[in-house]
Coordinates of C-alpha atoms and ligand atoms in Angstrom, one line a residue:
M1 CA 78.8 118.9 110.9
H2 CA 79.8 122.1 109.1
A3 CA 83.5 122.9 109.1
T4 CA 84.0 126.4 110.5
L5 CA 87.7 126.9 110.2
P6 CA 87.5 127.9 106.4
L7 CA 85.1 130.7 107.5
M8 CA 87.6 132.3 109.9
R9 CA 89.5 134.6 107.5
Q10 CA 86.9 137.2 106.8
Y11 CA 87.9 139.9 109.3
G12 CA 91.6 139.2 110.2
F13 CA 92.7 139.2 113.8
P14 CA 95.6 141.2 115.2
A15 CA 98.9 139.2 115.3
L16 CA 99.8 137.9 118.7
R17 CA 102.9 136.4 120.3
R18 CA 103.4 134.3 123.3
K19 CA 104.5 135.6 126.7
R20 CA 106.0 133.6 129.6
L21 CA 104.2 130.3 130.0
E22 CA 102.1 130.0 133.1
I23 CA 99.5 127.2 132.5
L24 CA 99.8 123.8 131.0
Q25 CA 96.4 122.5 129.9
L26 CA 96.1 118.8 129.1
N27 CA 93.1 117.1 127.4
L28 CA 93.4 113.6 128.8
G29 CA 90.9 112.1 126.4
Y30 CA 87.3 112.0 125.2
K31 CA 85.8 109.4 127.5
C32 CA 83.0 110.9 129.5
N33 CA 80.1 109.7 131.6
Q34 CA 77.9 112.2 129.9
S35 CA 77.0 112.9 126.3
C36 CA 76.0 116.6 126.3
L37 CA 74.4 117.8 123.1
H38 CA 76.6 120.9 122.9
C39 CA 79.9 119.0 123.8
H40 CA 82.7 120.5 121.8
V41 CA 84.7 117.3 121.6
N42 CA 81.8 115.0 121.2
A43 CA 82.8 113.2 124.3
G44 CA 80.8 110.2 125.7
P45 CA 81.0 106.8 127.4
G46 CA 81.9 105.1 124.1
R47 CA 85.0 107.2 123.3
T48 CA 88.3 105.4 123.7
E49 CA 90.9 108.2 122.9
M50 CA 93.1 108.5 126.0
M51 CA 96.4 110.3 126.6
S52 CA 99.2 107.7 126.8
R53 CA 101.2 107.1 129.9
D54 CA 104.3 108.3 128.0
T55 CA 102.7 111.6 127.2
I56 CA 101.7 112.0 130.8
G57 CA 105.3 111.4 131.7
D58 CA 106.3 114.1 129.2
A59 CA 103.9 116.5 130.8
L60 CA 105.4 115.9 134.3
A61 CA 108.9 116.3 132.8
F62 CA 107.8 119.5 131.2
L63 CA 106.4 120.8 134.5
G64 CA 109.5 119.8 136.3
V65 CA 111.8 122.0 134.2
S66 CA 109.5 124.8 132.8
G67 CA 108.7 126.7 136.0
V68 CA 105.0 126.5 135.0
R69 CA 102.9 126.6 138.2
T70 CA 99.5 125.5 137.0
L71 CA 98.3 122.3 135.5
D72 CA 94.7 122.4 134.0
L73 CA 93.1 119.0 133.4
T74 CA 90.3 118.6 130.9
G75 CA 88.6 116.0 128.7
G76 CA 86.0 114.3 128.4
A77 CA 85.8 113.6 132.1
P78 CA 89.5 113.8 133.0
E79 CA 88.9 111.7 136.2
L80 CA 88.1 108.7 134.0
H81 CA 91.7 108.5 132.8
P82 CA 93.3 105.5 134.4
H83 CA 96.4 107.6 135.4
F84 CA 94.5 110.7 136.5
R85 CA 95.1 110.3 140.2
E86 CA 98.8 109.4 139.7
L87 CA 99.2 112.5 137.6
V88 CA 97.5 114.7 140.2
V89 CA 99.7 113.4 143.0
R90 CA 102.9 113.8 141.1
A91 CA 102.1 117.3 139.9
R92 CA 101.2 118.3 143.5
E93 CA 104.5 116.8 144.7
L94 CA 106.1 119.3 142.3
G95 CA 104.3 122.1 144.0
V96 CA 102.0 122.7 141.0
R97 CA 98.5 124.1 141.4
V98 CA 96.1 121.6 139.7
I99 CA 92.7 122.5 138.2
D100 CA 90.2 119.7 137.5
R101 CA 87.6 120.7 134.9
C102 CA 84.9 118.5 136.6
N103 CA 81.4 117.8 135.2
L104 CA 80.2 117.2 138.8
T105 CA 78.0 114.1 137.8
I106 CA 81.3 112.1 137.7
L107 CA 81.2 112.1 141.5
E108 CA 78.2 109.8 141.4
E109 CA 79.7 107.3 139.0
P110 CA 80.5 103.8 140.2
G111 CA 84.1 103.5 141.2
Q112 CA 84.3 107.3 141.8
E113 CA 82.8 107.2 145.3
D114 CA 86.1 108.5 146.9
L115 CA 86.9 111.0 144.1
A116 CA 85.7 114.1 146.1
Q117 CA 87.8 113.1 149.1
F118 CA 90.8 112.5 146.8
L119 CA 90.5 115.9 145.2
A120 CA 90.1 117.7 148.5
G121 CA 93.0 115.7 150.0
Q122 CA 95.3 116.8 147.2
G123 CA 94.1 120.4 147.3
V124 CA 92.9 120.3 143.7
E125 CA 91.0 123.4 142.5
I126 CA 87.6 122.4 140.9
T127 CA 86.1 124.3 137.9
A128 CA 82.7 122.9 137.0
S129 CA 80.1 123.8 134.3
L130 CA 76.7 124.9 135.6
P131 CA 75.2 126.8 132.7
C132 CA 72.3 128.1 134.7
Y133 CA 70.9 127.9 138.2
T134 CA 67.6 126.5 136.9
E135 CA 66.9 122.7 136.5
E136 CA 65.1 123.2 133.2
L137 CA 68.0 124.9 131.3
V138 CA 70.7 122.7 132.8
D139 CA 68.9 119.5 131.9
R140 CA 68.2 120.8 128.4
Q141 CA 71.8 121.6 127.8
R142 CA 73.5 118.7 129.6
G143 CA 71.0 115.9 129.9
K144 CA 68.0 114.9 132.0
G145 CA 68.8 114.6 135.7
V146 CA 72.1 116.4 135.4
Y147 CA 70.9 119.4 137.5
G148 CA 69.9 117.2 140.5
K149 CA 73.2 115.3 140.4
S150 CA 75.2 118.6 140.1
I151 CA 73.4 120.0 143.1
R152 CA 74.2 116.9 145.1
A153 CA 77.8 117.0 144.0
L154 CA 78.1 120.7 145.0
K155 CA 76.8 119.9 148.4
R156 CA 79.3 117.1 148.9
L157 CA 82.1 119.4 147.8
N158 CA 80.9 122.1 150.2
A159 CA 80.9 119.6 153.0
L160 CA 84.6 118.9 152.3
G161 CA 85.4 122.6 152.5
Y162 CA 85.2 123.4 148.7
G163 CA 84.0 126.9 148.0
A164 CA 84.4 128.1 151.7
P165 CA 85.4 131.7 152.2
D166 CA 88.9 130.7 153.4
G167 CA 89.7 130.0 149.8
V168 CA 91.8 126.8 150.6
L169 CA 89.7 124.6 148.2
P170 CA 88.5 126.8 145.3
L171 CA 85.2 125.8 143.6
N172 CA 84.5 127.7 140.5
L173 CA 81.3 127.4 138.3
V174 CA 81.2 128.1 134.6
Y175 CA 78.4 129.8 132.7
N176 CA 78.1 130.1 129.0
P177 CA 75.1 131.7 127.1
Q178 CA 72.5 129.3 125.6
G179 CA 72.6 131.0 122.2
P180 CA 74.5 133.5 120.0
S181 CA 74.8 136.3 122.4
L182 CA 77.7 137.6 124.6
P183 CA 77.7 136.6 128.3
P184 CA 76.2 139.1 130.8
G185 CA 78.5 140.9 133.2
Q186 CA 80.4 138.3 135.2
A187 CA 80.2 140.1 138.6
E188 CA 76.4 140.7 138.4
L189 CA 75.7 137.1 137.3
E190 CA 78.0 135.7 140.0
A191 CA 75.9 137.7 142.6
D192 CA 72.7 136.1 141.2
Y193 CA 74.1 132.6 141.2
K194 CA 75.4 133.0 144.8
R195 CA 72.1 134.3 146.0
I196 CA 69.9 131.8 144.3
L197 CA 72.1 128.7 144.9
G198 CA 72.5 129.8 148.5
E199 CA 68.8 130.4 149.1
R200 CA 67.6 127.3 147.4
H201 CA 70.2 124.8 148.3
G202 CA 72.6 126.3 150.8
I203 CA 75.4 126.0 148.2
V204 CA 78.5 128.2 148.3
F205 CA 81.2 128.6 145.6
T206 CA 84.2 130.7 145.0
R207 CA 83.8 132.4 141.6
L208 CA 81.6 132.3 138.6
L209 CA 83.4 132.2 135.3
T210 CA 81.5 133.5 132.3
I211 CA 82.7 132.1 129.0
A212 CA 81.6 133.3 125.5
N213 CA 80.5 130.6 123.0
M214 CA 83.0 130.1 120.3
P215 CA 81.7 129.9 116.7
I216 CA 83.4 126.6 116.2
Q217 CA 82.6 122.8 116.4
R218 CA 79.0 122.0 117.2
F219 CA 77.9 125.5 118.3
G220 CA 79.5 127.0 115.1
S221 CA 78.0 124.3 112.9
T222 CA 74.5 124.9 114.4
L223 CA 74.9 128.6 113.7
V224 CA 75.7 127.8 110.1
S225 CA 72.7 125.5 109.8
K226 CA 70.4 128.2 111.3
G227 CA 71.8 131.0 109.1
Q228 CA 73.1 132.8 112.2
F229 CA 76.9 132.3 111.7
D230 CA 77.6 135.6 109.9
E231 CA 75.5 137.6 112.4
Y232 CA 77.3 136.1 115.4
M233 CA 80.7 136.7 113.9
A234 CA 79.8 140.3 113.2
L235 CA 78.6 140.7 116.8
L236 CA 82.0 139.3 118.1
H237 CA 83.9 141.5 115.7
R238 CA 82.1 144.8 116.5
S239 CA 82.4 144.0 120.2
H240 CA 86.2 143.5 120.0
R241 CA 88.1 145.5 122.6
P242 CA 91.8 145.9 121.9
E243 CA 92.6 146.2 125.6
N244 CA 91.7 142.5 126.0
L245 CA 94.5 141.4 123.6
D246 CA 97.1 141.5 126.3
A247 CA 95.2 139.0 128.6
V248 CA 93.9 136.4 126.1
M249 CA 94.8 133.0 127.5
C250 CA 96.9 131.7 124.6
R251 CA 99.6 134.2 125.6
A252 CA 100.4 132.3 128.7
T253 CA 98.8 128.8 128.2
L254 CA 99.9 125.8 126.3
S255 CA 97.2 123.3 125.3
V256 CA 98.0 119.6 124.7
D257 CA 95.7 117.1 123.0
W258 CA 95.4 113.5 124.0
E259 CA 98.0 112.6 121.4
G260 CA 100.5 115.1 122.8
T261 CA 100.2 117.6 120.0
L262 CA 100.5 121.3 121.0
Y263 CA 98.1 124.1 120.4
D264 CA 98.0 127.7 121.5
C265 CA 94.6 127.1 123.2
D266 CA 91.8 124.6 123.6
F267 CA 89.7 126.3 120.9
N268 CA 92.5 125.9 118.4
Q269 CA 92.8 122.3 119.5
M270 CA 89.1 121.8 118.6
L271 CA 89.6 123.5 115.3
G272 CA 92.7 121.4 114.4
L273 CA 94.8 124.5 114.2
P274 CA 98.2 123.5 115.8
L275 CA 100.9 125.7 117.4
R276 CA 103.9 125.9 115.1
V277 CA 107.4 126.4 116.1
D278 CA 109.8 127.2 113.2
G279 CA 107.0 126.4 110.9
R280 CA 106.3 122.9 112.2
K281 CA 103.6 121.5 114.5
R282 CA 105.1 120.0 117.6
Q283 CA 104.7 117.4 120.2
L284 CA 105.1 118.1 123.9
S285 CA 108.1 115.8 124.1
E286 CA 110.0 118.0 121.7
L287 CA 109.7 121.2 123.7
I288 CA 110.6 120.1 127.2
G289 CA 112.9 122.8 128.5
R290 CA 112.3 125.1 125.6
D291 CA 111.1 128.6 126.1
L292 CA 108.2 129.5 123.8
S293 CA 108.1 133.2 124.6
G294 CA 107.8 135.3 121.4
N295 CA 106.5 132.4 119.3
P296 CA 103.6 133.5 117.0
I297 CA 100.1 132.4 118.0
A298 CA 97.8 130.8 115.4
V299 CA 95.0 133.4 115.3
R300 CA 91.8 133.4 113.1
D301 CA 88.5 135.2 113.3
H302 CA 87.1 132.9 116.1
C303 CA 89.7 134.8 118.3
Y304 CA 87.2 137.7 118.5
G305 CA 85.3 135.4 120.9
C306 CA 88.1 136.0 123.4
T307 CA 88.3 139.8 123.0
A308 CA 84.6 140.7 122.6
G309 CA 83.0 142.7 125.4
Q310 CA 84.4 141.8 128.8
G311 CA 86.6 139.2 127.1
S312 CA 86.6 135.4 127.7
S313 CA 89.0 132.7 128.6
C314 CA 89.0 129.3 130.4
A315 CA 89.3 131.5 133.6
G316 CA 86.3 133.6 132.7
A317 CA 86.0 137.3 131.8
L318 CA 89.3 139.2 131.1
A319 CA 88.1 142.7 132.0
Ligands
SF4_1 S1 80.4 116.7 130.6 FE1 81.8 118.0 129.3 S2 83.2 116.6 128.3 FE2 81.4 115.4 129.0 S3 80.0 115.3 127.3 FE3 79.4 117.0 128.6 S4 80.4 118.8 127.7 FE4 81.4 117.0 126.9
SF4_2 S1 90.9 131.6 120.4 FE1 92.8 130.9 121.3 S2 94.4 131.7 119.9 FE2 92.6 132.9 119.6 S3 92.7 134.7 121.0 FE3 91.5 133.1 122.0 S4 93.0 131.9 123.2 FE4 94.1 133.1 121.7

């Protein structure tokens, strides 16, 4: 795979500093029931990296004193972590909103038969990738049969109240473009998704989140191989909107890898570009009770992926 971090200093990105922390995002490990071609962490059934129980304890201690109100769980398939349910229950006891970045097919895995009921019972918000509403494109990007399983999972979640208009159990879907282009308008695409999934399958969901492809990891490497990297970077750079700088997710999110190391965002985690406090990279355990407001953010040219056009974050468009 081509390393893309060395290519991220061509344009220069405006300096950013942290604001008050709102979201703690934990990558629980790389084990996954799927092995998607585009997976940015190369997750799969054979991966064994898992966040330790001690680090999970650090995360709960951090939540307990920081005033952070949202815990965002990702992986791999975060639900495969042996302490996933315990973490969810304890975070909810602290009154923290929990988001599960769920691949949907996990609901059909052996041993996960009661997962949907558990998530609903705990009031966990679900954010799930569905890169298109057609079977062909979903199966091409995420593996054969994934579309059918995803549709069955969405119907099960709907039956439990997920995605209903009352908003009690939010169910968000995530779209990202197939290639080196910016996502279309989020509101318009959401209307298309709602109409087509509703007409074809009777499925309802809360919001569609459109996310730009970052020129890093496997996607960035593929662009380099195809000779499209410079062109895509130029597109991101010329589409930059300064008004998006205030809302980029790193300003209010802290990202933690499975080993407990801190990053300003998930993308920097994938690039191996850690958050530094007083010039040193840090572990979550070191910063319990410490306010990170004003700390400089590690920015590079990939950051234009967050500020191009309507803007992009783990919570969709910024505009
Ligand atoms: S479901 Fe997500 S974490 Fe799992 S292999 Fe696919 S992209 Fe990676
Ligand atoms: S890539 Fe990360 S650090 Fe850069 S602007 Fe986006 S969220 Fe912030």
